[in-house]
């Protein structure tokens, strides 16, 4: 995954036609420097990057025509996926690397079918555990937070995970993943699409800003306000997380085999 994220960062910078200092290229990347330097070396050996003549003590890279050709192929293949993602995912974050990580995580979960094929989008406990498991493997501090969600528009209100709202075969409660104590990530909104609005976003991420009983909030272009709260803790949440735990290693191995 380090190589893929490095490719995306290079793609963003090279569109601006700039030489990219090595320090700027590595800054903010959620991987150890030796791992990133190894990926840079592989790209240079493959003819994707070249070093221009620079002043003494400075190392910079410029993407080659071969890199630009690869980028055009990538854009042609995944441009439609980006359009689809923009309709399914909303990330509001001031931290650029955290924003990019949430987007990459969503793309990878979608590619694995975890958000729709296996119906994990309606299993918030398992999905929040998977987000935490993958994020931890990439060096982020991650934890699961039990909560409930209020979606309001005008006089209307929809509650997810609130006490007494579980349907037959479900348990009350909802969970999200908190990354680095600064971002709230919720990939488990399948029941909102099923029971509230079928074109509701598949996933949301926003700043983690705990205040009183509120964990964070986000405003949607459709006019709704989404608020995550921890004013009530589901008595069944912890037991459900424990029951899901044996599945995490197997699922993570699928992720690691595909994305590293």
CSV table of N, CA and C in Angstrom, one decimal, residues 121-122 149-151 158-161 170 174 186 188-202 204 220 224 226 228:
chain,number,residue,atom,x,y,z
A,121,UNK,N,-21.8,-3.4,5.2
A,121,UNK,CA,-22.3,-2.1,5.5
A,121,UNK,C,-23.4,-2.0,6.5
A,122,UNK,N,-24.1,-3.1,6.7
A,122,UNK,CA,-25.1,-3.1,7.7
A,122,UNK,C,-24.6,-3.7,9.0
A,149,UNK,N,-26.5,7.6,16.4
A,149,UNK,CA,-26.4,8.6,15.3
A,149,UNK,C,-27.8,9.3,15.2
A,150,UNK,N,-27.8,10.6,15.1
A,150,UNK,CA,-29.0,11.4,14.8
A,150,UNK,C,-28.9,12.1,13.5
A,151,UNK,N,-29.8,11.8,12.6
A,151,UNK,CA,-29.8,12.5,11.3
A,151,UNK,C,-31.1,13.4,11.2
A,158,UNK,N,-34.1,11.0,12.0
A,158,UNK,CA,-33.8,9.5,12.0
A,158,UNK,C,-32.7,9.1,12.9
A,159,UNK,N,-33.0,8.1,13.7
A,159,UNK,CA,-32.0,7.6,14.7
A,159,UNK,C,-31.4,6.3,14.3
A,160,UNK,N,-30.1,6.2,14.4
A,160,UNK,CA,-29.4,4.9,14.2
A,160,UNK,C,-28.7,4.5,15.4
A,161,UNK,N,-29.0,3.3,15.9
A,161,UNK,CA,-28.3,2.8,17.1
A,161,UNK,C,-28.9,3.3,18.4
A,170,UNK,N,-31.5,-7.8,15.6
A,170,UNK,CA,-30.4,-6.8,15.8
A,170,UNK,C,-30.2,-6.5,17.2
A,174,UNK,N,-24.5,1.4,18.0
A,174,UNK,CA,-23.7,1.7,16.8
A,174,UNK,C,-22.3,1.9,17.2
A,186,UNK,N,-17.0,6.4,9.9
A,186,UNK,CA,-18.2,5.6,10.0
A,186,UNK,C,-18.5,5.0,8.6
A,188,UNK,N,-20.3,2.1,8.5
A,188,UNK,CA,-21.4,1.2,8.8
A,188,UNK,C,-22.8,1.8,8.7
A,189,UNK,N,-23.1,2.4,7.6
A,189,UNK,CA,-24.3,3.2,7.4
A,189,UNK,C,-25.3,2.5,6.5
A,190,UNK,N,-25.2,1.2,6.3
A,190,UNK,CA,-26.1,0.4,5.5
A,190,UNK,C,-27.5,0.5,5.9
A,191,UNK,N,-27.8,0.5,7.2
A,191,UNK,CA,-29.1,0.5,7.7
A,191,UNK,C,-29.8,1.9,7.5
A,192,UNK,N,-29.0,2.9,7.4
A,192,UNK,CA,-29.6,4.2,7.0
A,192,UNK,C,-30.1,4.2,5.6
A,193,UNK,N,-29.3,3.6,4.7
A,193,UNK,CA,-29.7,3.5,3.3
A,193,UNK,C,-30.9,2.6,3.2
A,194,UNK,N,-31.0,1.6,4.0
A,194,UNK,CA,-32.1,0.6,3.9
A,194,UNK,C,-33.4,1.2,4.5
A,195,UNK,N,-33.3,1.9,5.6
A,195,UNK,CA,-34.5,2.3,6.3
A,195,UNK,C,-34.8,3.8,6.3
A,196,UNK,N,-33.9,4.6,5.8
A,196,UNK,CA,-34.1,6.1,5.8
A,196,UNK,C,-34.1,6.6,4.4
A,197,UNK,N,-33.0,6.5,3.7
A,197,UNK,CA,-32.9,7.1,2.3
A,197,UNK,C,-32.0,6.2,1.5
A,198,UNK,N,-32.4,5.7,0.4
A,198,UNK,CA,-31.6,4.7,-0.3
A,198,UNK,C,-30.4,5.3,-1.0
A,199,UNK,N,-30.4,6.7,-1.2
A,199,UNK,CA,-29.2,7.3,-1.8
A,199,UNK,C,-28.4,8.1,-0.7
A,200,UNK,N,-28.5,7.7,0.5
A,200,UNK,CA,-27.7,8.3,1.6
A,200,UNK,C,-26.2,7.8,1.4
A,201,UNK,N,-25.3,8.6,1.8
A,201,UNK,CA,-23.9,8.2,1.6
A,201,UNK,C,-23.6,6.9,2.2
A,202,UNK,N,-22.7,6.1,1.6
A,202,UNK,CA,-22.3,4.8,2.1
A,202,UNK,C,-21.4,5.0,3.3
A,204,UNK,N,-19.1,8.1,6.0
A,204,UNK,CA,-18.9,9.5,6.3
A,204,UNK,C,-17.6,9.5,7.2
A,220,UNK,N,-24.6,17.6,5.3
A,220,UNK,CA,-24.7,17.1,4.0
A,220,UNK,C,-25.3,18.1,3.0
A,224,UNK,N,-29.3,17.5,5.3
A,224,UNK,CA,-29.3,16.8,6.6
A,224,UNK,C,-28.1,17.2,7.5
A,226,UNK,N,-25.8,15.4,10.4
A,226,UNK,CA,-25.5,14.1,11.0
A,226,UNK,C,-24.7,14.3,12.3
A,228,UNK,N,-23.0,12.4,15.7
A,228,UNK,CA,-22.7,11.1,16.4
A,228,UNK,C,-22.6,11.5,17.9
